[in-house]
Coordinates of C-alpha atoms and ligand atoms in Angstrom, one line a residue:
X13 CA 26.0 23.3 -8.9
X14 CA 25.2 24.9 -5.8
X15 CA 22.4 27.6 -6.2
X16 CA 23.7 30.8 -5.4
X17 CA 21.7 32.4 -2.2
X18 CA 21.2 35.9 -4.2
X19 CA 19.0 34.0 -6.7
X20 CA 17.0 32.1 -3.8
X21 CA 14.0 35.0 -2.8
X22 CA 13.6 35.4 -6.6
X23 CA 12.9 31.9 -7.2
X24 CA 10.7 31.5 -4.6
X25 CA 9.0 35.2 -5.9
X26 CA 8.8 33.3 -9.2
X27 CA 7.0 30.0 -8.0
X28 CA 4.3 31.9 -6.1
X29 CA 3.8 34.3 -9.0
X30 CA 3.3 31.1 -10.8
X31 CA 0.8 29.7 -8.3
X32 CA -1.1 33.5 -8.4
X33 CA -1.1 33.2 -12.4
X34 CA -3.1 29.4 -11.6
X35 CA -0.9 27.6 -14.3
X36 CA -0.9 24.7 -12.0
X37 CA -5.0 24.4 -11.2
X38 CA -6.0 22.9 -13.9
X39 CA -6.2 19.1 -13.3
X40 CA -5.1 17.6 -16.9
X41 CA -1.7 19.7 -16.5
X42 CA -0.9 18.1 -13.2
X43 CA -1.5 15.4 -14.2
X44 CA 1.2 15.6 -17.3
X45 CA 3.5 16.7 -14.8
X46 CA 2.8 13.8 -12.8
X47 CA 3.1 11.5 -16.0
X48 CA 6.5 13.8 -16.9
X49 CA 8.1 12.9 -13.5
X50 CA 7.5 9.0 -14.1
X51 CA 8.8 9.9 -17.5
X52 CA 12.1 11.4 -15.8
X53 CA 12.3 8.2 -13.5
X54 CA 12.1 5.8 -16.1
X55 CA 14.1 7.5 -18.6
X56 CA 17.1 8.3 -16.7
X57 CA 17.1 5.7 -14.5
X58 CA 21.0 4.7 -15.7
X59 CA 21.9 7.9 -14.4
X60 CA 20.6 7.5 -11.1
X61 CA 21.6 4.2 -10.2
X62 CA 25.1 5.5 -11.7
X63 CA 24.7 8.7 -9.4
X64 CA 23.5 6.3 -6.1
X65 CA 26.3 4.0 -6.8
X66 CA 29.1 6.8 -6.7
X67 CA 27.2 8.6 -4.0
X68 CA 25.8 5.7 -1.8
X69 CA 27.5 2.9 -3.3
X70 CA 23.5 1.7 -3.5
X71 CA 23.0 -1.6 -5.4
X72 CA 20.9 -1.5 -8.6
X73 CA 18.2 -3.8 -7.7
X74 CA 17.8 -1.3 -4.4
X75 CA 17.3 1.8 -6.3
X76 CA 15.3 0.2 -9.0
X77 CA 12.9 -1.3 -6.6
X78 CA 13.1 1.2 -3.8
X79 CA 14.0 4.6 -5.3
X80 CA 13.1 4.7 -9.2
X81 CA 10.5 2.2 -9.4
X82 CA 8.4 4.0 -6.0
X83 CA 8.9 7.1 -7.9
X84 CA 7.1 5.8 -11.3
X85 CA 4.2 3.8 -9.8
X86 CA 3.6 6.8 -7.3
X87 CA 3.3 8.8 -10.3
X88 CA 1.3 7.2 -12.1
X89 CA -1.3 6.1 -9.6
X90 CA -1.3 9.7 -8.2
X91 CA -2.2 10.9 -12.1
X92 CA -4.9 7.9 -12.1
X93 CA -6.8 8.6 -9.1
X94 CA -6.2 12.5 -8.7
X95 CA -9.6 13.5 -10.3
X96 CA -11.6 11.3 -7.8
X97 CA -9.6 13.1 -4.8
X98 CA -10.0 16.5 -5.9
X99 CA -13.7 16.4 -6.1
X100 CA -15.5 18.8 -4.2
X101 CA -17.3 17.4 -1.0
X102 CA -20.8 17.6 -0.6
X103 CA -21.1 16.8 3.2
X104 CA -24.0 14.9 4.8
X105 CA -25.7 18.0 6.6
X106 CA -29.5 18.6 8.4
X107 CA -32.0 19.1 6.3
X108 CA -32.9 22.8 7.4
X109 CA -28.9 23.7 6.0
X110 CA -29.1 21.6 2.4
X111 CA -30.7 24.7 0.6
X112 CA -27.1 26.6 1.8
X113 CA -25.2 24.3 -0.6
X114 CA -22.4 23.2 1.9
X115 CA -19.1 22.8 0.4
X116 CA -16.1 21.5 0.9
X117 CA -13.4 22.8 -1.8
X118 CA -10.0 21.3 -2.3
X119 CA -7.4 24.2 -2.7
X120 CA -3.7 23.8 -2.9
X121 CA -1.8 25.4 -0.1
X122 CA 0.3 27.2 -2.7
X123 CA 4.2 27.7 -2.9
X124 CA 5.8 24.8 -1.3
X125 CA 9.2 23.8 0.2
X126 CA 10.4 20.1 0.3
X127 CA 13.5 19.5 2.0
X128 CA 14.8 16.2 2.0
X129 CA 17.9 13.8 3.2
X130 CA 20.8 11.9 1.7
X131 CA 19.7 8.0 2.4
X132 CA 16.6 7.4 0.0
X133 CA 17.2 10.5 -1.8
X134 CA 15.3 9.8 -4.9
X135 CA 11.9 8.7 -3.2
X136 CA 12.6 11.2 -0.5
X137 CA 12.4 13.8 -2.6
X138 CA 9.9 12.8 -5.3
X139 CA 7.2 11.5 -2.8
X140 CA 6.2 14.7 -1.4
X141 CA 6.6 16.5 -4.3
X142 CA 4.1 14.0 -6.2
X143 CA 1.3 15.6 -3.6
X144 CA 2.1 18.7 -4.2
X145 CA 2.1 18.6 -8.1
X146 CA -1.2 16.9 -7.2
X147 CA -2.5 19.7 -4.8
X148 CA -2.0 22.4 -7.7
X149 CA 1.3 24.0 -5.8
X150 CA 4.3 25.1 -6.7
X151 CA 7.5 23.6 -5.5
X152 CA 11.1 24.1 -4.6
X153 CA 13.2 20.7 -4.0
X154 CA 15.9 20.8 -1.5
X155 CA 18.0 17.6 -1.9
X156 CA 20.6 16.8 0.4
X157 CA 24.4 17.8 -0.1
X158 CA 25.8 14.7 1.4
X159 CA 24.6 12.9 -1.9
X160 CA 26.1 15.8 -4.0
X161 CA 26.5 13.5 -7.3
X162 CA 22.7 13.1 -7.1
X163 CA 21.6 16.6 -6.4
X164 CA 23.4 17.5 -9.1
X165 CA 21.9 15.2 -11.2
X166 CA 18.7 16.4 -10.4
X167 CA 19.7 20.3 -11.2
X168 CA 20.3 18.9 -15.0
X169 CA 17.3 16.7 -15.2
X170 CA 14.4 17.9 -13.3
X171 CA 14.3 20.8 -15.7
X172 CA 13.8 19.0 -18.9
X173 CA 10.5 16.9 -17.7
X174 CA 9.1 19.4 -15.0
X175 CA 8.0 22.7 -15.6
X176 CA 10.4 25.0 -14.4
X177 CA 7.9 27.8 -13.7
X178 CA 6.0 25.6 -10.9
X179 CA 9.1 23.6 -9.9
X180 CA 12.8 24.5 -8.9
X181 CA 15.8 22.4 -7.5
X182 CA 17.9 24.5 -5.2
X183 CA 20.9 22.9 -4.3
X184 CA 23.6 23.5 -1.3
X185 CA 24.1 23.5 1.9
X186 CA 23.6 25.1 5.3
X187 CA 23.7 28.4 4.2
X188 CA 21.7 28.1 1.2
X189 CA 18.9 25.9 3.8
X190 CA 19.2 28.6 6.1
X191 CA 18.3 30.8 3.1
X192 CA 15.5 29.3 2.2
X193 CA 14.0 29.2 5.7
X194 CA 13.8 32.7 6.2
X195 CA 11.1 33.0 3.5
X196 CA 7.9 32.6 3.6
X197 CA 5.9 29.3 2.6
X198 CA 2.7 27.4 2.3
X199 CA 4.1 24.3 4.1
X200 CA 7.2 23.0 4.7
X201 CA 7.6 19.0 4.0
X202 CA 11.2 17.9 6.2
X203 CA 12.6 14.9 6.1
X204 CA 15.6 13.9 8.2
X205 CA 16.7 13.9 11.8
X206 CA 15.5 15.6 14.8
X207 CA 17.9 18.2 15.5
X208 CA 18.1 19.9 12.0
X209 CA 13.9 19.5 12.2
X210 CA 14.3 21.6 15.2
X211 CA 15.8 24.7 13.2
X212 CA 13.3 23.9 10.6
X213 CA 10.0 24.2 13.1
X214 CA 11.6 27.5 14.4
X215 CA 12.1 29.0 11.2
X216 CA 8.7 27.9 10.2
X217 CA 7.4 29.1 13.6
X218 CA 8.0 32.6 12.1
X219 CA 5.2 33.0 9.2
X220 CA 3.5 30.0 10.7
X221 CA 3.9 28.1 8.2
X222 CA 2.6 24.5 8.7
X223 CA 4.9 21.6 8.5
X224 CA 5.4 17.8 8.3
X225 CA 8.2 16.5 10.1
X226 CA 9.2 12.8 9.0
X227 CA 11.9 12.1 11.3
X228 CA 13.5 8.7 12.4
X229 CA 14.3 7.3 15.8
X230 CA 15.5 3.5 16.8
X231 CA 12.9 1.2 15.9
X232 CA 12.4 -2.0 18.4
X233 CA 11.2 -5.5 17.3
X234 CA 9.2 -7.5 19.7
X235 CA 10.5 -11.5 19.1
X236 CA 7.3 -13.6 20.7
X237 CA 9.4 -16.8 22.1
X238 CA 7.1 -18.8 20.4
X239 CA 7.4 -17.7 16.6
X240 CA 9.1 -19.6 14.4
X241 CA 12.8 -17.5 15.9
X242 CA 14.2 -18.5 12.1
X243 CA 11.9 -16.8 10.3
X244 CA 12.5 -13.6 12.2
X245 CA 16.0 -13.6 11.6
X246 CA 15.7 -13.7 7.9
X247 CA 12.7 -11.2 7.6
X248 CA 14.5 -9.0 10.5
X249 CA 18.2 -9.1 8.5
X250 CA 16.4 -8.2 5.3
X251 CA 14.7 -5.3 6.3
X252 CA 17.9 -4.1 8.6
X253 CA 20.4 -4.8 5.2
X254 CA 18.6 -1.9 3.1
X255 CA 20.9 0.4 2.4
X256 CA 23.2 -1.0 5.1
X257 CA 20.4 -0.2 7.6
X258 CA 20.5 3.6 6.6
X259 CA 17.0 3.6 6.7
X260 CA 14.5 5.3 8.7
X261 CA 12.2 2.7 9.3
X262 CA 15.2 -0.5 10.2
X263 CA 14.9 -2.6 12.7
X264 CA 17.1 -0.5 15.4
X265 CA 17.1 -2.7 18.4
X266 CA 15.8 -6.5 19.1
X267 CA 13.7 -7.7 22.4
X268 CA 13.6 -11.3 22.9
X269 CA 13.2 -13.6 25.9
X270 CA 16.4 -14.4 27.5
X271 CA 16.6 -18.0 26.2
X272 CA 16.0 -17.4 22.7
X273 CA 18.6 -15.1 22.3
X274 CA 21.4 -17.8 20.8
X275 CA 19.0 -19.6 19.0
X276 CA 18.2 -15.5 17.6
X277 CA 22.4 -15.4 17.2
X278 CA 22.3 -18.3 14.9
X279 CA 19.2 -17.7 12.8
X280 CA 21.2 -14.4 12.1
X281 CA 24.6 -16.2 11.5
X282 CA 22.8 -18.6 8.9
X283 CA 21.0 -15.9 7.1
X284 CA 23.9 -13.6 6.6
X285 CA 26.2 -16.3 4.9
X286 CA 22.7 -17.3 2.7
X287 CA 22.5 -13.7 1.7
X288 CA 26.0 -12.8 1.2
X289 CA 27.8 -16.2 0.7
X290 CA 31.5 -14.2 0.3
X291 CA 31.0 -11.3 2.6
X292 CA 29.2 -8.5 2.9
X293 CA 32.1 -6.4 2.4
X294 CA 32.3 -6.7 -1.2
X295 CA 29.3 -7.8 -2.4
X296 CA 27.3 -5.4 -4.9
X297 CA 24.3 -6.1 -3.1
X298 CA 25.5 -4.7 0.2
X299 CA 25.5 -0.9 0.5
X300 CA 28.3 1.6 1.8
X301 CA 27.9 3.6 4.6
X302 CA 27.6 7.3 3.9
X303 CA 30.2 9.3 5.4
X304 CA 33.7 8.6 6.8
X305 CA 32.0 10.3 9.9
X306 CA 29.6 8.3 9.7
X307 CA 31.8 5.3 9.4
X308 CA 33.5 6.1 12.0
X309 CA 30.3 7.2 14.4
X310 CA 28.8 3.3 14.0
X311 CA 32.4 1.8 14.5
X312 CA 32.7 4.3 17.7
X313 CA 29.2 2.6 18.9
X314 CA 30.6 -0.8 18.5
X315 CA 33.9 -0.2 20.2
X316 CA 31.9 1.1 23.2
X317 CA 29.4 -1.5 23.9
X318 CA 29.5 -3.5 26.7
X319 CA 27.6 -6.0 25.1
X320 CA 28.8 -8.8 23.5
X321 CA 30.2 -8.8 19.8
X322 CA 28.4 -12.4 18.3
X323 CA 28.8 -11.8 14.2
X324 CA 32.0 -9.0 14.1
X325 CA 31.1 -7.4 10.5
X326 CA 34.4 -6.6 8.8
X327 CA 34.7 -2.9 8.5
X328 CA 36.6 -0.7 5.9
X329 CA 37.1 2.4 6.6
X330 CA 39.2 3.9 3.4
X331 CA 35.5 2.6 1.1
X332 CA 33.3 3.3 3.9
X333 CA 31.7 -0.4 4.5
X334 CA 30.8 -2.1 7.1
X335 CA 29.3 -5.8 7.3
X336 CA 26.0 -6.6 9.6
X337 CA 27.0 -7.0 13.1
X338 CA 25.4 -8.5 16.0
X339 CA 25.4 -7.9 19.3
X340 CA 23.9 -9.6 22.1
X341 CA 23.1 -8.9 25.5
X342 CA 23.6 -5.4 25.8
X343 CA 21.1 -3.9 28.1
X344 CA 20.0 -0.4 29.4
X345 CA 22.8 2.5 29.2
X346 CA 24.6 1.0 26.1
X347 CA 26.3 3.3 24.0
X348 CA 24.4 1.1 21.0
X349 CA 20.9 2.3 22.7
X350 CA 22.0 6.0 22.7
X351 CA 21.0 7.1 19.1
X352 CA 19.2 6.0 16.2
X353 CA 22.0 3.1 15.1
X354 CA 21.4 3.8 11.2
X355 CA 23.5 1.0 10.2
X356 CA 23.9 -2.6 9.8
X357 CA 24.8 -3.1 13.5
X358 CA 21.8 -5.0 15.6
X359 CA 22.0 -5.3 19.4
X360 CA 19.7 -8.1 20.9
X361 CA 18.4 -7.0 23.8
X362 CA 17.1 -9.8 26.5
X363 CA 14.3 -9.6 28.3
X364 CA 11.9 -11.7 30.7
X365 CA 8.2 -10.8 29.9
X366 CA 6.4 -8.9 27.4
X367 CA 5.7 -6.5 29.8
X368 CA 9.3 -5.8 30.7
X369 CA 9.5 -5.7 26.6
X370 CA 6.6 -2.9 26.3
X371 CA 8.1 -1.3 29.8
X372 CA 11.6 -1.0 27.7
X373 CA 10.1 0.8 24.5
X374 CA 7.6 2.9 26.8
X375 CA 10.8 4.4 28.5
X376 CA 12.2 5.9 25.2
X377 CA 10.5 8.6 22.5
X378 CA 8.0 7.0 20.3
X379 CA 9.5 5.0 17.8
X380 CA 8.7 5.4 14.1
X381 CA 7.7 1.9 13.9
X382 CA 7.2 -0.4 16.0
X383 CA 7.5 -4.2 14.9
X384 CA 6.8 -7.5 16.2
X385 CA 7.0 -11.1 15.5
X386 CA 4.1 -13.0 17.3
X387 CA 1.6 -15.0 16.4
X388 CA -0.4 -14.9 19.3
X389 CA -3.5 -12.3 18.7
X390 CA -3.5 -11.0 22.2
X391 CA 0.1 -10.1 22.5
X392 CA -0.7 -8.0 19.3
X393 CA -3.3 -6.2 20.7
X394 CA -1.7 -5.5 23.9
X395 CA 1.3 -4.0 21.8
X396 CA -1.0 -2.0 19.9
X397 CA -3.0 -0.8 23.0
X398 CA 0.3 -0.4 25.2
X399 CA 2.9 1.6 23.2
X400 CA 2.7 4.3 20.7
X401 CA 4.5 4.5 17.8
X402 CA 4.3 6.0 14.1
X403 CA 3.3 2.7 12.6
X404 CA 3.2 -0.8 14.5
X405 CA 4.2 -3.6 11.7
X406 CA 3.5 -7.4 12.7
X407 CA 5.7 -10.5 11.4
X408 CA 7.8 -8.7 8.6
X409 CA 10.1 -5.4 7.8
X410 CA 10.4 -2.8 5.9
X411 CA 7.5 -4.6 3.3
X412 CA 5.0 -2.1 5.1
X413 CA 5.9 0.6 2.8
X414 CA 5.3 -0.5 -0.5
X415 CA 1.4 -0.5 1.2
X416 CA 0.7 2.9 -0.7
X417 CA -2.8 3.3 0.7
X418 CA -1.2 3.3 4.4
X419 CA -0.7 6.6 5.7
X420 CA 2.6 7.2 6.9
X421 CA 3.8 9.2 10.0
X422 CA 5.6 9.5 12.8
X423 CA 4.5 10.3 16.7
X424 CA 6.1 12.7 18.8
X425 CA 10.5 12.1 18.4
X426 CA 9.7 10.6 15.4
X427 CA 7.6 13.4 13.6
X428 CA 4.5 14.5 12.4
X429 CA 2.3 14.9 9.5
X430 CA 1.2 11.9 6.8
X431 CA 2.5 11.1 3.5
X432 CA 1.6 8.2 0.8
X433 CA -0.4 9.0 -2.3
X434 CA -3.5 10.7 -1.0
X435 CA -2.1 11.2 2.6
X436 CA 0.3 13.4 0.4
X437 CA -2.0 14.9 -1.4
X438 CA -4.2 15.8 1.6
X439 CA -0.9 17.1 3.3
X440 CA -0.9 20.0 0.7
X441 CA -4.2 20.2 0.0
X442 CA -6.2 23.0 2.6
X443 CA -10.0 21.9 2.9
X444 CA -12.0 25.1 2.2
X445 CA -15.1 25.2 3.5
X446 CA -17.9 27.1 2.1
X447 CA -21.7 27.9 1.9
X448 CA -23.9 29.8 -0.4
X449 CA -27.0 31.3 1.4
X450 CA -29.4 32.0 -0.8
X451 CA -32.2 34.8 -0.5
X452 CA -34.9 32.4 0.0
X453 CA -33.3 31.7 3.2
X454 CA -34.2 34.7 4.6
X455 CA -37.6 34.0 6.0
X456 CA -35.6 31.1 8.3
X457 CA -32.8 33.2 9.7
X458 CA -35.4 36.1 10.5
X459 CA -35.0 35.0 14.5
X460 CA -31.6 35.6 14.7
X461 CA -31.4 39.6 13.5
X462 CA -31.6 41.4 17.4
X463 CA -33.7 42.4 18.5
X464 CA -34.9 39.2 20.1
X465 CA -38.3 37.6 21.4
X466 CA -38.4 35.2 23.7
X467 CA -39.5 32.2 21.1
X468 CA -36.3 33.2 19.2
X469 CA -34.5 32.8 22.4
X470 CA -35.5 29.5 23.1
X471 CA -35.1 28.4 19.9
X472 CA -31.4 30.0 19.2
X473 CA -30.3 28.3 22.7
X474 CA -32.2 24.8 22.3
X475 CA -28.7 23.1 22.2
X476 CA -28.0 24.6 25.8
X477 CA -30.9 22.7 26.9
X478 CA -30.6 19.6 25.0
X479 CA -30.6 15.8 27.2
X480 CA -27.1 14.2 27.9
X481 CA -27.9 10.5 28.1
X482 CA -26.3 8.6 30.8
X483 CA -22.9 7.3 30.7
X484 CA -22.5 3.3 30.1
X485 CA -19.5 3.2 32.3
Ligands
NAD503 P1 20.7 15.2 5.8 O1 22.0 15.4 6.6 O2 20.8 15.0 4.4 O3 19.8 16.4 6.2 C1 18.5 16.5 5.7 C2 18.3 17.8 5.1 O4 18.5 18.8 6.1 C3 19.3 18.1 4.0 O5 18.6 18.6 2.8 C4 20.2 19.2 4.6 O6 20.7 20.1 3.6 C5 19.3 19.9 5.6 N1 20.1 20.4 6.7 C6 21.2 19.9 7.3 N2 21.6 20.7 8.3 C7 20.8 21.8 8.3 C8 20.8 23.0 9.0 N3 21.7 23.3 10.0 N4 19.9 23.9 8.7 C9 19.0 23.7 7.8 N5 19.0 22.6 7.0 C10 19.9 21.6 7.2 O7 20.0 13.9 6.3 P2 19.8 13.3 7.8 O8 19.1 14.2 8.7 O9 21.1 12.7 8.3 O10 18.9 12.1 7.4 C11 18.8 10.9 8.2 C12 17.7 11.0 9.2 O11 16.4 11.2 8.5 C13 17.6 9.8 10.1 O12 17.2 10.2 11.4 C14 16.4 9.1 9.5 O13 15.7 8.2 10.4 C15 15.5 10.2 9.0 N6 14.6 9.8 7.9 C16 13.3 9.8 8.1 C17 12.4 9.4 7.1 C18 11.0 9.4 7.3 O14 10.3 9.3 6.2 N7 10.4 9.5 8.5 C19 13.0 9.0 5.9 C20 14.4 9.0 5.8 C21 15.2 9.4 6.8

C-alpha cells in the first residue's frame, strides 16, 4: 500500500524520537534485530521468490543465491563480528598526550534514509540497512515502485521481525520520494541511476546531510588476445545473464583485439546454447526485462546500431523478454555505447592495442567496474595504474561481490561512498573523537595560557622550525 505523504514527517518524527530515547544503542538488541532480519529472509523466502517472479520474472536459484541468501549470511556475520567493530579506539598517540586518554567513540549517525531500486531489490535494500541496524540508527526503507509486488511484500513483513519503532517501510512513488527528501536526515544511502541521484544530492544539499551514492554506468571488459578467448566467453555470459544483465555491475561493453573478435563471437554462440539449450526465451533460468519501456528502450538500442547483429536474441515484447544478443564491431558513436545497456545485449568492441583499449575507457565516466581477462601481470598493473574505476575485477564477473570484506563503491559517474559488512557499518557510523584532560595535566599546558615568554614561544612553534628531509626524486 502506498504510504500516504501526511503520515511521512510523523514517521520520520517517530524514528528519531526513537533514536533520542537510545532503544537502538545497546549492542545485544542490534544484534537481535540483525538475527530477526535473517529470520525474515529465511522464513519467507517463498514469498519472495513468489513476489520476484511476478515482479521480475527472477529465477529461484537467482534470488536464493543472490537476493535471500546475501541477506541471511550478511546478517548473521554483521551480528557475529559487530562487538569487535564497535569497540572504542584507543589510538597510537606520543607519549606526552597518553595521560589525555585519546578516544575514538563509534556513534551512530542517527535517523536514516535508504532508498533503493527495482533490479536486486531485496539485497538492495537490506544491505544498507544491515549497517545501519549495526550503527545503532534508525531507519526508513524506500523500496522501489517498479517492483510494486515486492514493496508490498515488504510493508506486511518487515513489521513482524523488525522493530517498528527503529524501522519503517514507506512505500510509493515520486511524490511520496519527493516527500521524504524534504526532511531532514543523518545520511542518505541511494541506490540507482544517475539522474534521480542528482535530485537526491540537491535535496540532501539542503540540511547537508551526507550521502552515499551507488550508481551504475557501462562496465568494459579488457579481453588480453592471449587468454584462453573460451573461457572469457563463458565467465563474461554468466556474469552478463544475471537478471538478464539488469545489473549494475554487468559486463556493459567488450574490448578485444580486432582478430579475436570471431573467435569471441563463437565462444559466445557455444556458451549460450550450453546454458540455455531451448532458448533463452522461455527458460526459467533466464530473467524478464523490467518494464515494457524498458523492453522497448534495449530493443530501440539494437535497432539503431550500426554494428553488426552476430547472435539476434529473440525478443517478446507482450512478456517482456529478451534473449542475449551480440553485437560485433560497433565502434565509437553507437547508439549501444550511449547509456548504461542494462540488459542482455553485448557489443564487442575491436580494438588494436591495449593502449587504444585504456584510451577507449579513459574517454568515458569512470566505470563502476572495470574487468579484464589477462593473464599477463603487467597488462594488469598498467590497467590498474591507467584507468579509474569503482572496482577493477581480473579474469571473472560478477563473482567479486560475494567477497564481503571488499569495500564496494563507485568513482565519480558511478558514485560514491562504501558498502559491504563493515564498510556499511562505517558508512553510518560517525567517528567521535575525544579526550579527557585531567588536572594533573596542568603543570604541562602552563606555556600555553598568554601571556607568553619567549621559551614558551619557541617551544609552542617548534613544528614551524622543524627539518624537511630532501626529496628522493
Ligand atoms: P528505480 O527506478 O527503482 O529508482 C531507484 C529509486 O529512486 C526508487 O526507490 C525510486 O522510487 C526513486 N526515484 C525514482 N525517481 C525519483 C525522483 N524523481 N525523485 C526521487 N526519487 C525517485 O531504479 P533505477 O534507478 O532504474 O535503478 C537502476 C540503476 O541503478 C542502474 O543505473 C544501476 O546501474 C544502478 N544500480 C547501482 C547499484 C550499485 O550498488 N552501485 C546497484 C543496483 C543498481
Amino acid at each position: 500500500m502506498v504510504t500516504l505523504v501526511s503520515t511521512i514527517p510523523k514517521i520520520r518524527d517517530a524514528l528519531r524520537a526513537t533514536f533520542r530515547s537510545g532503544l537502538t544503542r545497546p549492542i545485544p538488541w542490534r544484534q537481535h534485530q540483525l538475527y530477526q532480519l535473517a529470520r525474515m529472509a529465511q522464513n519467507e523466502r517463498e514469498l519472495i521468490c513468489d513476489a520476484l517472479k511476478k515482479d521480475l520474472g527472477k529465477p529461484k536459484t537467482e534470488v536464493l543465491m543472490a537476493e535471500v541468501g546475501g541477506v541471511i549470511e550478511g546478517a548473521l556475520k554483521s551480528a557475529e563480528r559487530l562487538p569487535e567493530w564497535a569497540k572504542t579506539e584507543y589510538p597510537d598517540v606520543p607519549d606526552w598526550q597518553k595521560s589525555w586518554k585519546p578516544a575514538i567513540y563509534k556513534a551512530p549517525r542517527g535517523t536514516v534514509l535508504i532508498i533503493s531500486p527495482w533490479n536486486y531489490p531485496m539485497i538492495l535494500t537490506f544491505q544498507p540497512l544491515m549497517g545501519a541496524i549495526a550503527a545503532g540508527c534508525t531507519a526508513v526503507l524506500k523500496p522501489s515502485e517498479l517492483v510494486p509486488t515486492f514493496s508490498q511484500l515488504l510493508d506486511e513483513i518487515v513489521p513482524k521481525y523488525l522493530d517498528q519503532n527503529a524501522y519503517r517501510v514507506v512505500n510509493g512513488a515520486v511524490p511520496e520520494t519527493s516527500k521524504l527528501l524534504e526532511l531532514q536526515w543523518d545520511h542518505i544511502f541511494y541506490t540507482g541511476n544517475g539522474r534521480v541521484a542528482r535530485i537526491v544530492a540537491s535535496a540532501a544539499a539542503k540540511h547537508l546531510t551526507p550521502l552515499s551514492l551507488e550508481l551504475g554506468g557501462k562496465s568494459p571488459v579488457v579481453i588480453d588476445s592471449a587468454y584462453d578467448i573460451d573461457l572469457a566467453a563463458k565467465r563474461i555470459l554468466w556474469g552478463k545473464c544475471n537478471n538478464a544483465g539488469q545489473i549494475c555491475v554487468a559486463p556493459d561493453y567488450i574490448l578485444v583485439q580486432r582478430d579475436k573478435q570471431d573467435e569471441l563471437v563463437q565462444a559466445f554462440q557455444k556458451h549460450i546454447d550450453a546454458f540455455f539449450p531451448k532458448g533463452a526465451l522461455d527458460s526459467p533460468l533466464f530473467g524478464s526485462i523490467v518494464s515494457d519501456l524498458h523492453h522497448k528502450r534495449l530493443t530501440s538500442l539494437l535497432s539503431r546500431t550500426k554494428g553488426k547483429v552476430v547472435l539476434q536474441g529473440r525478443a517478446d515484447a507482450a512478456r517482456r523478454r529478451l534473449e542475449p544478443t551480440i553485437v560485433k564491431d560497433v565502434a565509437d558513436g553507437d547508439s549501444l555505447l550511449e547509456e548504461e545497456i542494462f540488459g542482455p545485449i553485448l557489443p564487442i568492441v575491436p580494438v588494436d592495442s591495449l593502449d587504444q583499449a585504456i584510451n577507449f575507457v579513459n574517454a568515458r565516466p569512470h566505470p563502476l567496474v572495470l574487468y579484464a581477462f589477462s593473464d599477463n601481470e603487467r597488462m594488469k598493473q598498467q590497467l590498474v595504474s591507467e584507468t579509474q574505476s569503482g572496482g577493477i575485477v581480473f579474469n571473472d564477473t560478477f563473482q567479486q561481490l560475494t567477497v564481503n570484506e571488499l569495500p564496494f563503491t563507485g568513482v565519480g559517474e558511478s558514485g560514491y561512498g562504501y558498502q559491504f559488512m563493515k564498510h556499511t557499518y562505517d558508512t553510518f557510523t560517525q567517528l567521535r573523537s575525544s579526550i579527557d584532560m585531567p588536572k594533573e595535566a596542568e603543570a604541562h599546558l602552563a606555556m600555553r595560557y598568554p601571556p607568553h615568554s619567549e621559551e614558551a614561544v619557541r617551544t609552542l612553534t617548534a613544528a614551524v622550525y622543524t627539518p624537511i628531509p630532501p626529496s628522493r626524486l
